[in-house]
Amino acid sequence: MHVLTSRSSCQIIPGFRVRIIPVLGTIPAIFGQFMASYVVTELAGVHVQTEPVVNFDMDHYHTLHQRLIEHEESVYGTSTEVLIDVEEVMYIVKELWNGRSAREKHVKDVGRGMWRSVNELMLVRWDSTKPASISNLILLKFKEVDEHESRTLDDIKENEPEFYSRVTAVLKRAELDFGL
């Protein structure tokens, strides 16, 4: 009978743990599937933009909701037209705007940079004549808010047609998702 003197005497490769063997096959498989789908979509002419994982904690969403309420009170004198709660803020930030300003076309910050960027963001009305609802809120950086609120939608539509159509498409998606 063989007696084990130490764990290392049973290892095939020094420092290699047997219990991680099941993990080794799945990670390359996932990577391979991603690369294959990327190649197929590129060959088909369908350009897919991958989305970063937005993983803010609830404190971030509470902060964005509170900023919205404070902004509504300072600009419109009341926050009674804020028709969303924190869960809907989470939907707007995560699903509609991917944690980024509506003015950003390309992904710049990921990871910690993305977390830092939420400290510069706030929700504002797209159309100032309508209440602050899921289908009328956009995510902007602080420095972009004043410029946005000083312009009319007609002005944006005329001078920035690409931005206007991109935002209206996103807000239309919110209407469809919520049946508005």
mmCIF file of C-alpha atoms in Angstrom:
data_model
loop_
_atom_site.group_PDB
_atom_site.id
_atom_site.type_symbol
_atom_site.label_atom_id
_atom_site.label_comp_id
_atom_site.label_asym_id
_atom_site.label_seq_id
_atom_site.Cartn_x
_atom_site.Cartn_y
_atom_site.Cartn_z
ATOM 1 C CA MET A 1 0.000 0.000 0.000
ATOM 2 C CA HIS A 2 1.247 3.444 -0.983
ATOM 3 C CA VAL A 3 1.130 6.161 1.676
ATOM 4 C CA LEU A 4 0.777 9.798 0.622
ATOM 5 C CA THR A 5 3.551 11.879 2.064
ATOM 6 C CA SER A 6 2.384 15.187 0.608
ATOM 7 C CA ARG A 7 -0.068 16.628 -1.888
ATOM 8 C CA SER A 8 2.699 17.678 -4.225
ATOM 9 C CA SER A 9 3.749 14.060 -4.745
ATOM 10 C CA CYS A 10 0.404 13.426 -6.534
ATOM 11 C CA GLN A 11 0.507 16.461 -8.827
ATOM 12 C CA ILE A 12 1.163 15.957 -12.514
ATOM 13 C CA ILE A 13 2.569 19.458 -12.909
ATOM 14 C CA PRO A 14 4.016 21.311 -9.918
ATOM 15 C CA GLY A 15 1.533 23.846 -8.539
ATOM 16 C CA PHE A 16 -1.295 22.520 -10.735
ATOM 17 C CA ARG A 17 -4.494 21.714 -8.879
ATOM 18 C CA VAL A 18 -6.634 18.879 -10.180
ATOM 19 C CA ARG A 19 -9.878 20.548 -9.134
ATOM 20 C CA ILE A 20 -9.509 23.289 -11.786
ATOM 21 C CA ILE A 21 -9.503 20.830 -14.704
ATOM 22 C CA PRO A 22 -13.282 21.226 -15.403
ATOM 23 C CA VAL A 23 -12.807 24.995 -15.819
ATOM 24 C CA LEU A 24 -10.049 24.708 -18.397
ATOM 25 C CA GLY A 25 -12.306 23.422 -21.172
ATOM 26 C CA THR A 26 -15.127 25.937 -20.815
ATOM 27 C CA ILE A 27 -13.141 29.167 -21.021
ATOM 28 C CA PRO A 28 -11.469 28.385 -24.370
ATOM 29 C CA ALA A 29 -14.820 27.106 -25.656
ATOM 30 C CA ILE A 30 -16.552 30.390 -24.787
ATOM 31 C CA PHE A 31 -13.729 32.383 -26.338
ATOM 32 C CA GLY A 32 -13.887 30.226 -29.480
ATOM 33 C CA GLN A 33 -17.637 30.685 -29.780
ATOM 34 C CA PHE A 34 -17.270 34.441 -29.434
ATOM 35 C CA MET A 35 -14.530 34.601 -32.063
ATOM 36 C CA ALA A 36 -16.497 32.383 -34.459
ATOM 37 C CA SER A 37 -19.621 34.525 -34.103
ATOM 38 C CA TYR A 38 -17.532 37.673 -34.633
ATOM 39 C CA VAL A 39 -16.011 36.283 -37.847
ATOM 40 C CA VAL A 40 -19.379 35.101 -39.183
ATOM 41 C CA THR A 41 -21.085 38.443 -38.497
ATOM 42 C CA GLU A 42 -18.201 40.387 -40.071
ATOM 43 C CA LEU A 43 -18.292 38.173 -43.174
ATOM 44 C CA ALA A 44 -22.049 38.692 -43.380
ATOM 45 C CA GLY A 45 -21.571 42.449 -43.183
ATOM 46 C CA VAL A 46 -23.423 42.749 -39.898
ATOM 47 C CA HIS A 47 -21.339 44.866 -37.560
ATOM 48 C CA VAL A 48 -22.135 43.957 -33.978
ATOM 49 C CA GLN A 49 -20.995 46.307 -31.270
ATOM 50 C CA THR A 50 -20.397 44.381 -28.082
ATOM 51 C CA GLU A 51 -21.735 45.928 -24.927
ATOM 52 C CA PRO A 52 -19.651 46.298 -21.822
ATOM 53 C CA VAL A 53 -21.089 44.769 -18.711
ATOM 54 C CA VAL A 54 -22.604 47.604 -16.697
ATOM 55 C CA ASN A 55 -22.259 46.559 -13.108
ATOM 56 C CA PHE A 56 -23.055 49.534 -10.911
ATOM 57 C CA ASP A 57 -24.309 48.923 -7.417
ATOM 58 C CA MET A 58 -27.648 50.236 -6.158
ATOM 59 C CA ASP A 59 -25.954 53.242 -4.531
ATOM 60 C CA HIS A 60 -25.036 54.530 -8.004
ATOM 61 C CA TYR A 61 -28.645 54.246 -9.182
ATOM 62 C CA HIS A 62 -29.921 55.929 -6.002
ATOM 63 C CA THR A 63 -27.429 58.749 -6.601
ATOM 64 C CA LEU A 64 -28.591 59.206 -10.201
ATOM 65 C CA HIS A 65 -32.236 59.190 -9.078
ATOM 66 C CA GLN A 66 -31.511 61.756 -6.368
ATOM 67 C CA ARG A 67 -29.625 63.960 -8.848
ATOM 68 C CA LEU A 68 -32.619 63.812 -11.186
ATOM 69 C CA ILE A 69 -35.008 64.879 -8.414
ATOM 70 C CA GLU A 70 -32.719 67.726 -7.303
ATOM 71 C CA HIS A 71 -32.242 68.879 -10.893
ATOM 72 C CA GLU A 72 -35.988 68.841 -11.557
ATOM 73 C CA GLU A 73 -36.586 70.915 -8.420
ATOM 74 C CA SER A 74 -33.942 73.470 -9.380
ATOM 75 C CA VAL A 75 -34.983 73.792 -13.049
ATOM 76 C CA TYR A 76 -38.759 73.231 -12.939
ATOM 77 C CA GLY A 77 -39.488 74.175 -9.308
ATOM 78 C CA THR A 78 -40.889 70.765 -8.408
ATOM 79 C CA SER A 79 -40.084 67.094 -8.749
ATOM 80 C CA THR A 80 -43.700 65.958 -9.123
ATOM 81 C CA GLU A 81 -43.142 65.262 -12.820
ATOM 82 C CA VAL A 82 -40.451 62.665 -12.065
ATOM 83 C CA LEU A 83 -42.389 59.555 -13.029
ATOM 84 C CA ILE A 84 -39.678 56.964 -12.391
ATOM 85 C CA ASP A 85 -38.249 55.086 -9.440
ATOM 86 C CA VAL A 86 -34.783 53.644 -8.793
ATOM 87 C CA GLU A 87 -35.497 50.378 -10.653
ATOM 88 C CA GLU A 88 -36.479 52.340 -13.739
ATOM 89 C CA VAL A 89 -33.332 54.461 -13.379
ATOM 90 C CA MET A 90 -31.430 51.179 -13.442
ATOM 91 C CA TYR A 91 -33.192 50.180 -16.692
ATOM 92 C CA ILE A 92 -32.484 53.564 -18.306
ATOM 93 C CA VAL A 93 -28.819 53.608 -17.326
ATOM 94 C CA LYS A 94 -28.075 49.938 -17.952
ATOM 95 C CA GLU A 95 -30.254 48.924 -20.861
ATOM 96 C CA LEU A 96 -30.812 52.127 -22.790
ATOM 97 C CA TRP A 97 -27.572 54.061 -22.360
ATOM 98 C CA ASN A 98 -25.112 51.314 -21.289
ATOM 99 C CA GLY A 99 -23.827 53.512 -18.471
ATOM 100 C CA ARG A 100 -22.610 56.177 -20.911
ATOM 101 C CA SER A 101 -23.562 59.664 -21.975
ATOM 102 C CA ALA A 102 -26.059 59.798 -24.831
ATOM 103 C CA ARG A 103 -23.522 61.947 -26.678
ATOM 104 C CA GLU A 104 -20.830 59.239 -26.635
ATOM 105 C CA LYS A 105 -20.692 57.266 -29.847
ATOM 106 C CA HIS A 106 -17.904 54.883 -28.906
ATOM 107 C CA VAL A 107 -16.949 53.003 -25.774
ATOM 108 C CA LYS A 108 -14.032 54.698 -24.052
ATOM 109 C CA ASP A 109 -14.114 53.817 -20.371
ATOM 110 C CA VAL A 110 -14.450 50.273 -19.137
ATOM 111 C CA GLY A 111 -13.883 48.787 -15.713
ATOM 112 C CA ARG A 112 -12.872 51.367 -13.125
ATOM 113 C CA GLY A 113 -12.959 54.152 -15.695
ATOM 114 C CA MET A 114 -16.609 53.368 -16.263
ATOM 115 C CA TRP A 115 -17.289 53.497 -12.522
ATOM 116 C CA ARG A 116 -15.620 56.900 -12.352
ATOM 117 C CA SER A 117 -17.676 58.115 -15.296
ATOM 118 C CA VAL A 118 -20.959 57.568 -13.410
ATOM 119 C CA ASN A 119 -19.798 60.272 -11.026
ATOM 120 C CA GLU A 120 -20.021 62.732 -13.943
ATOM 121 C CA LEU A 121 -23.450 61.624 -15.225
ATOM 122 C CA MET A 122 -27.024 62.654 -14.635
ATOM 123 C CA LEU A 123 -30.435 62.031 -16.147
ATOM 124 C CA VAL A 124 -32.180 64.955 -17.866
ATOM 125 C CA ARG A 125 -35.291 65.383 -19.951
ATOM 126 C CA TRP A 126 -34.903 64.939 -23.695
ATOM 127 C CA ASP A 127 -37.993 67.066 -24.351
ATOM 128 C CA SER A 128 -38.428 69.750 -21.689
ATOM 129 C CA THR A 129 -42.178 70.012 -22.401
ATOM 130 C CA LYS A 130 -42.815 66.401 -21.361
ATOM 131 C CA PRO A 131 -42.455 64.913 -17.859
ATOM 132 C CA ALA A 132 -39.360 63.014 -16.725
ATOM 133 C CA SER A 133 -40.398 59.495 -17.697
ATOM 134 C CA ILE A 134 -38.668 56.399 -19.042
ATOM 135 C CA SER A 135 -39.293 57.493 -22.617
ATOM 136 C CA ASN A 136 -38.064 61.065 -22.075
ATOM 137 C CA LEU A 137 -34.812 60.791 -20.102
ATOM 138 C CA ILE A 138 -31.287 60.755 -21.455
ATOM 139 C CA LEU A 139 -28.007 60.266 -19.648
ATOM 140 C CA LEU A 140 -25.554 63.145 -20.044
ATOM 141 C CA LYS A 141 -22.356 64.360 -18.441
ATOM 142 C CA PHE A 142 -22.634 67.422 -16.199
ATOM 143 C CA LYS A 143 -20.832 69.593 -18.746
ATOM 144 C CA GLU A 144 -23.316 68.561 -21.481
ATOM 145 C CA VAL A 145 -26.499 69.278 -19.505
ATOM 146 C CA ASP A 146 -26.544 73.082 -19.758
ATOM 147 C CA GLU A 147 -25.935 73.003 -23.502
ATOM 148 C CA HIS A 148 -28.705 70.432 -23.988
ATOM 149 C CA GLU A 149 -31.220 72.358 -21.895
ATOM 150 C CA SER A 150 -30.472 75.623 -23.688
ATOM 151 C CA ARG A 151 -31.445 74.117 -27.057
ATOM 152 C CA THR A 152 -34.750 73.026 -28.542
ATOM 153 C CA LEU A 153 -35.401 69.642 -30.091
ATOM 154 C CA ASP A 154 -35.922 71.299 -33.466
ATOM 155 C CA ASP A 155 -32.482 72.886 -33.184
ATOM 156 C CA ILE A 156 -30.901 69.521 -32.314
ATOM 157 C CA LYS A 157 -32.791 67.813 -35.148
ATOM 158 C CA GLU A 158 -31.598 70.422 -37.643
ATOM 159 C CA ASN A 159 -27.964 70.737 -36.526
ATOM 160 C CA GLU A 160 -27.267 67.206 -35.267
ATOM 161 C CA PRO A 161 -29.535 64.827 -37.211
ATOM 162 C CA GLU A 162 -27.437 61.742 -36.392
ATOM 163 C CA PHE A 163 -27.546 62.413 -32.638
ATOM 164 C CA TYR A 164 -31.262 63.221 -32.813
ATOM 165 C CA SER A 165 -32.130 60.010 -34.651
ATOM 166 C CA ARG A 166 -29.937 57.885 -32.352
ATOM 167 C CA VAL A 167 -31.585 59.280 -29.200
ATOM 168 C CA THR A 168 -35.121 59.038 -30.573
ATOM 169 C CA ALA A 169 -34.467 55.410 -31.574
ATOM 170 C CA VAL A 170 -33.296 54.579 -28.042
ATOM 171 C CA LEU A 171 -36.290 56.329 -26.465
ATOM 172 C CA LYS A 172 -38.629 54.553 -28.909
ATOM 173 C CA ARG A 173 -37.143 51.258 -27.693
ATOM 174 C CA ALA A 174 -38.041 52.262 -24.128
ATOM 175 C CA GLU A 175 -41.618 52.946 -25.235
ATOM 176 C CA LEU A 176 -41.826 49.534 -26.884
ATOM 177 C CA ASP A 177 -40.274 47.747 -23.896
ATOM 178 C CA PHE A 178 -42.772 49.338 -21.503
ATOM 179 C CA GLY A 179 -45.757 49.407 -23.854
ATOM 180 C CA LEU A 180 -46.113 53.193 -23.706
#
